[in-house]
mmCIF file of N, CA and C in Angstrom:
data_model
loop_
_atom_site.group_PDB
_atom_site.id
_atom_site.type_symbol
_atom_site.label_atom_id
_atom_site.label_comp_id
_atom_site.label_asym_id
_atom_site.label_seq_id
_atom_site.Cartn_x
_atom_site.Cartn_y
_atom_site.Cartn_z
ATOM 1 N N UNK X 1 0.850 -1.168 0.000
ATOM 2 C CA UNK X 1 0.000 0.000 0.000
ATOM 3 C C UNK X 1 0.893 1.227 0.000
ATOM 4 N N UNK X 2 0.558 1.882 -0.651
ATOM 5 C CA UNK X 2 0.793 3.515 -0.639
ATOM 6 C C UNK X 2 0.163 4.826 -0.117
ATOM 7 N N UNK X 3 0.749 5.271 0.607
ATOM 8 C CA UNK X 3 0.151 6.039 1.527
ATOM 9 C C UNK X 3 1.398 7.711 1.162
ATOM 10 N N UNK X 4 0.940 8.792 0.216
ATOM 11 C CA UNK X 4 1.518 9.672 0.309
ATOM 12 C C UNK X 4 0.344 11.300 0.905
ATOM 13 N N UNK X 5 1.490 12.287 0.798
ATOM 14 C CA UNK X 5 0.305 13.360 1.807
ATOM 15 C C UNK X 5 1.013 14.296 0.280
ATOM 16 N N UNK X 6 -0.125 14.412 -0.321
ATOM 17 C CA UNK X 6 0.164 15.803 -1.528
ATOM 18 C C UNK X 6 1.482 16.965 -0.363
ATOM 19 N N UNK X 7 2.295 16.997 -1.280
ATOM 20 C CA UNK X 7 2.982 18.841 -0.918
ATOM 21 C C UNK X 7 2.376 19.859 -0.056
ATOM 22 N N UNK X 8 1.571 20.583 -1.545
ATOM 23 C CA UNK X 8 0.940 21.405 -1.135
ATOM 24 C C UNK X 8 -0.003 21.142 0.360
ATOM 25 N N UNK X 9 -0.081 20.118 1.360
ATOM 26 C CA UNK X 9 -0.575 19.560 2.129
ATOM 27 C C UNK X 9 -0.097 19.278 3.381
ATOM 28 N N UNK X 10 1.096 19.111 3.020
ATOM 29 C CA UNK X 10 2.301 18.604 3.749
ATOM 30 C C UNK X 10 2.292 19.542 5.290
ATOM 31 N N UNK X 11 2.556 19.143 6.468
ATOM 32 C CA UNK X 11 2.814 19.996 7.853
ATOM 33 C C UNK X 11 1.490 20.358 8.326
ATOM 34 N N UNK X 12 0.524 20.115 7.923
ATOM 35 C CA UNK X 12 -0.815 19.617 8.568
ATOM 36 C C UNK X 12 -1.440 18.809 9.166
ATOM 37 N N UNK X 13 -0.251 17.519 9.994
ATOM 38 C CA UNK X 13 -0.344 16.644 10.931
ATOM 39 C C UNK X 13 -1.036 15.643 10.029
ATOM 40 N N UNK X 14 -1.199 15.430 9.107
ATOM 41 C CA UNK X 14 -2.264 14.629 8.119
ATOM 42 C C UNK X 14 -1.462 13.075 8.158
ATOM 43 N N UNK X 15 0.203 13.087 7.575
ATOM 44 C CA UNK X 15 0.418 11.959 7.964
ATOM 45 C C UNK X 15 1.148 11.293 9.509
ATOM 46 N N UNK X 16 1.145 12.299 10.234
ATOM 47 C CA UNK X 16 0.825 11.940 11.938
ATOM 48 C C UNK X 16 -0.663 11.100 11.679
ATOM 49 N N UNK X 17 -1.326 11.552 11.608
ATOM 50 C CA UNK X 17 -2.752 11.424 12.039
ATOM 51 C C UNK X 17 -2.673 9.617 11.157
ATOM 52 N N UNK X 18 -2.254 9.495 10.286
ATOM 53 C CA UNK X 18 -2.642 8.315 9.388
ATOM 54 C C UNK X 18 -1.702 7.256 10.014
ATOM 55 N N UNK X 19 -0.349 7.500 10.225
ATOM 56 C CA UNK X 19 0.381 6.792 11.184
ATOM 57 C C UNK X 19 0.055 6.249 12.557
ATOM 58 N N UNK X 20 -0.358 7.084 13.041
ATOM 59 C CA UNK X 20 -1.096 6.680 14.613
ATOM 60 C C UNK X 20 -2.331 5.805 14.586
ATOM 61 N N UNK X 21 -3.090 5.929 13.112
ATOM 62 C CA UNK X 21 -4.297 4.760 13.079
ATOM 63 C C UNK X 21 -2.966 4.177 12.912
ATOM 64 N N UNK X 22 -2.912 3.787 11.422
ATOM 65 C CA UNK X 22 -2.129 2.822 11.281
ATOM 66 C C UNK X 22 -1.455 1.641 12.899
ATOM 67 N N UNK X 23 -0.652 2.329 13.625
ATOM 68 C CA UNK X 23 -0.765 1.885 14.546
ATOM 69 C C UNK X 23 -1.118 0.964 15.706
ATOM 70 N N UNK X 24 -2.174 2.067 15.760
ATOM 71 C CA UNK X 24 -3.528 1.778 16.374
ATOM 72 C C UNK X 24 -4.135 0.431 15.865
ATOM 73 N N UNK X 25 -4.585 0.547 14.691
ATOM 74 C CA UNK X 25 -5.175 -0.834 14.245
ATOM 75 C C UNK X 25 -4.479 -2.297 14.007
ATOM 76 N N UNK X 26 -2.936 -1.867 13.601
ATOM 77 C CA UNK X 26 -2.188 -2.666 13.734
ATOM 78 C C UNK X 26 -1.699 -3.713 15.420
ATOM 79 N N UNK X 27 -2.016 -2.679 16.263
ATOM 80 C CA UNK X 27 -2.198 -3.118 17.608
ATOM 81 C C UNK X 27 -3.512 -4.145 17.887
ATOM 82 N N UNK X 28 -4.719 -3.707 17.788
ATOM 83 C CA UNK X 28 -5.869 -4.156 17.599
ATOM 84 C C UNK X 28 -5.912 -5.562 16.750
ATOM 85 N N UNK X 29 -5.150 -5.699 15.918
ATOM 86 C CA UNK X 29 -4.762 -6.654 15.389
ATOM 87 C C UNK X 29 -3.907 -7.909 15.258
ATOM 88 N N UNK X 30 -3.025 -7.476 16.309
ATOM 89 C CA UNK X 30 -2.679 -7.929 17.071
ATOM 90 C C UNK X 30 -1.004 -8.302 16.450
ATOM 91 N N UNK X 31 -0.374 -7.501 15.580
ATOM 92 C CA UNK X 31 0.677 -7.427 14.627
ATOM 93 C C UNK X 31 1.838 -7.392 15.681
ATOM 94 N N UNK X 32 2.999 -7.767 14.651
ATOM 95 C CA UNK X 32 4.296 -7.911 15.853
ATOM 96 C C UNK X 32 5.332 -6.852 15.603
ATOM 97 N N UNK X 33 4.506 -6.075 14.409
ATOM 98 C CA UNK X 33 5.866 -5.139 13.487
ATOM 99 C C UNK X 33 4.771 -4.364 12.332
ATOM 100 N N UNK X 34 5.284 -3.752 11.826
ATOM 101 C CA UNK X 34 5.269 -2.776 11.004
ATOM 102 C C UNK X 34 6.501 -2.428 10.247
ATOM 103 N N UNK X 35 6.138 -2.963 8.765
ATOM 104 C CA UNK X 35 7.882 -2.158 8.196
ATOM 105 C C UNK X 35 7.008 -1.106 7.176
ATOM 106 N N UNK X 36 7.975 -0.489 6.865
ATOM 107 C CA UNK X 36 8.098 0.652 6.125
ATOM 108 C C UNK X 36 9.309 0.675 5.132
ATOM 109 N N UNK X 37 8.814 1.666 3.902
ATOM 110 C CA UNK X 37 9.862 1.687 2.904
ATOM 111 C C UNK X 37 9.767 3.238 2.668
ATOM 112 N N UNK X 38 11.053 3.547 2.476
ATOM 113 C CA UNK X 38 10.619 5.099 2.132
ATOM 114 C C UNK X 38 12.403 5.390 1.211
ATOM 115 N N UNK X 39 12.250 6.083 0.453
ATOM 116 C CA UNK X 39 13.391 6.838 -0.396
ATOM 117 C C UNK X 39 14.174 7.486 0.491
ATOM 118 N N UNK X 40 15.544 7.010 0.101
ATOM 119 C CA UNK X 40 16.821 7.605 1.296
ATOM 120 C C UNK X 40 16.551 8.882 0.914
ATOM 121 N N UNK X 41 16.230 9.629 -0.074
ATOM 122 C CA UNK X 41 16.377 11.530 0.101
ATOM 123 C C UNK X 41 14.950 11.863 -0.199
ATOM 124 N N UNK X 42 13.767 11.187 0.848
ATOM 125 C CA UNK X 42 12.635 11.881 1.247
ATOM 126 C C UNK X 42 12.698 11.876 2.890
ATOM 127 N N UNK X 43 13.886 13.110 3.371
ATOM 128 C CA UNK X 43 13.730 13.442 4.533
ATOM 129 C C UNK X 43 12.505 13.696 5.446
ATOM 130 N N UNK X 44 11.544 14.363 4.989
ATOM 131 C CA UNK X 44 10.269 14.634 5.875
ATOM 132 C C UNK X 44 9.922 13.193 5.920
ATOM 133 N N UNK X 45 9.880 12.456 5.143
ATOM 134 C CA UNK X 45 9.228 11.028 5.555
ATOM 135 C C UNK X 45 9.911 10.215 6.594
ATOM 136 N N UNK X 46 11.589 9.959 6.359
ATOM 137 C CA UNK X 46 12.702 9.571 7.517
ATOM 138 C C UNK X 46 11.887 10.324 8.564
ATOM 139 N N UNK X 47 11.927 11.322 8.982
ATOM 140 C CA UNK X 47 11.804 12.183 9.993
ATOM 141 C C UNK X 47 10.699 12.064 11.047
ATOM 142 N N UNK X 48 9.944 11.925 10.501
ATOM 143 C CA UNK X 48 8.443 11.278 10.384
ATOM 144 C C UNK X 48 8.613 10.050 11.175
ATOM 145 N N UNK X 49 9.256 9.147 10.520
ATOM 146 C CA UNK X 49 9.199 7.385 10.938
ATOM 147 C C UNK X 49 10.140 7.917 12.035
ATOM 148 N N UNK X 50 11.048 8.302 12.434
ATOM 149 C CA UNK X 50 11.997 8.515 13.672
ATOM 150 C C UNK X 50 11.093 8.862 14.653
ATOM 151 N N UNK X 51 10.548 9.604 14.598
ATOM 152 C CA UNK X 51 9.710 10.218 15.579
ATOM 153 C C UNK X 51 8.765 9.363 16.030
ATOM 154 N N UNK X 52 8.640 8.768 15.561
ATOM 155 C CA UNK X 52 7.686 7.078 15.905
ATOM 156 C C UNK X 52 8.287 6.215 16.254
ATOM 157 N N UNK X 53 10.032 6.366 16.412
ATOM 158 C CA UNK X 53 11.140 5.395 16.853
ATOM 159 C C UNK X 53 10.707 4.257 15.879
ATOM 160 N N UNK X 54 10.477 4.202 14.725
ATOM 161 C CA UNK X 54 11.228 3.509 13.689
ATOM 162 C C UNK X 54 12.409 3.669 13.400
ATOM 163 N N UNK X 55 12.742 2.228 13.047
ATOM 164 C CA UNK X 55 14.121 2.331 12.936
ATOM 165 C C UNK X 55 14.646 1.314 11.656
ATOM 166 N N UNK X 56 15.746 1.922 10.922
ATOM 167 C CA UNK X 56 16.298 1.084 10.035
ATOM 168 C C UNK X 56 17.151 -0.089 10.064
ATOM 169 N N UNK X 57 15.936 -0.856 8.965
ATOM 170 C CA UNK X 57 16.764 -2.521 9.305
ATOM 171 C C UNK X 57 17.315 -2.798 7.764
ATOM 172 N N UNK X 58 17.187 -2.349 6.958
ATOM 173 C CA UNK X 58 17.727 -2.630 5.604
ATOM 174 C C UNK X 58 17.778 -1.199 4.334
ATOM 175 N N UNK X 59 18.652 -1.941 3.169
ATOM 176 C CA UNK X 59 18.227 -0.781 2.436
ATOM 177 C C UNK X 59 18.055 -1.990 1.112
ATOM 178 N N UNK X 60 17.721 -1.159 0.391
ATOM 179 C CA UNK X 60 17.859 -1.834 -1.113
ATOM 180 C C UNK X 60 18.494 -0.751 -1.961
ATOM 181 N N UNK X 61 19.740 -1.073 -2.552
ATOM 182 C CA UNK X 61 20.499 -0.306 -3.080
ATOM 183 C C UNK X 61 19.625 -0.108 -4.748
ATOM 184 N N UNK X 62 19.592 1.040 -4.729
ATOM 185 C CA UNK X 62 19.646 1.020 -6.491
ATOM 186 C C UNK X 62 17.883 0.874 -6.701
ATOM 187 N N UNK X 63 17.103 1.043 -5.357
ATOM 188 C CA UNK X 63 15.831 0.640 -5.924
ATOM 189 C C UNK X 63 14.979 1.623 -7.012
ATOM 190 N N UNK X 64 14.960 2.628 -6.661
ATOM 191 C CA UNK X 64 14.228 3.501 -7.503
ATOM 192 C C UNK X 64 14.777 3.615 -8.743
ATOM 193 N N UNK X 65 14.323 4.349 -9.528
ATOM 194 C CA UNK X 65 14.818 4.781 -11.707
ATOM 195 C C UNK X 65 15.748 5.842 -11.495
ATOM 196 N N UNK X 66 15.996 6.511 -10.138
ATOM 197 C CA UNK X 66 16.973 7.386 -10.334
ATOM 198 C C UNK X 66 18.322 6.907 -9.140
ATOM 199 N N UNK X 67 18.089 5.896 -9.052
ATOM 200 C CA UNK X 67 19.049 5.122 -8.634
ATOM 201 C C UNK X 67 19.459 4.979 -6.717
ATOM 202 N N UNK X 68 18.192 5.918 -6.045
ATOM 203 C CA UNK X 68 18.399 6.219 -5.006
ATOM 204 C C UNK X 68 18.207 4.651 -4.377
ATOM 205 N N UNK X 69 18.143 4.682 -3.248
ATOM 206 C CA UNK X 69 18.196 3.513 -2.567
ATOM 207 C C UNK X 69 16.998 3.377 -1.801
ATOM 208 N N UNK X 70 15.850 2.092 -1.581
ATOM 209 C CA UNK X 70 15.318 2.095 -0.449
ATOM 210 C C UNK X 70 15.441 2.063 0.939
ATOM 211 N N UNK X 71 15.095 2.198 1.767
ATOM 212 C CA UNK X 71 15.067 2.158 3.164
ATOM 213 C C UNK X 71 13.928 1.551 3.614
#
């Protein structure tokens, strides 16, 4: 699944708010983890997952068309 917050949108707690369900339901559910993938140079998103004490367990080198790497 893909889950992005438009730009123009962006710093309106919008993907706080979607993270914390996320969460939330994932708890309810009774899950043991949560991973995440996000582009090594989409800082607001890193930033984001830190603050939720996510933390990095892998990358995939070379994933994207412009050669950046996953996380």
């Amino acid at each position: 699944m893909n889950i992005v917050t438009k730009k123009q949108m962006r710093g309106n707690g919008f993907a706080n708010f979607i993270l914390n369900e996320l969460i939330a339901i994932s708890k309810e559910e009774h899950c043991s983890s949560i991973l995440l993938e996000v582009n090594e140079s989409n800082l607001p998103a890193i930033n984001l997952y830190k603050n939720f004490e996510f933390v990095e367990v892998g990358r995939r080198k070379g994933y994207y068309r412009n050669g950046d790497c996953a996380i």
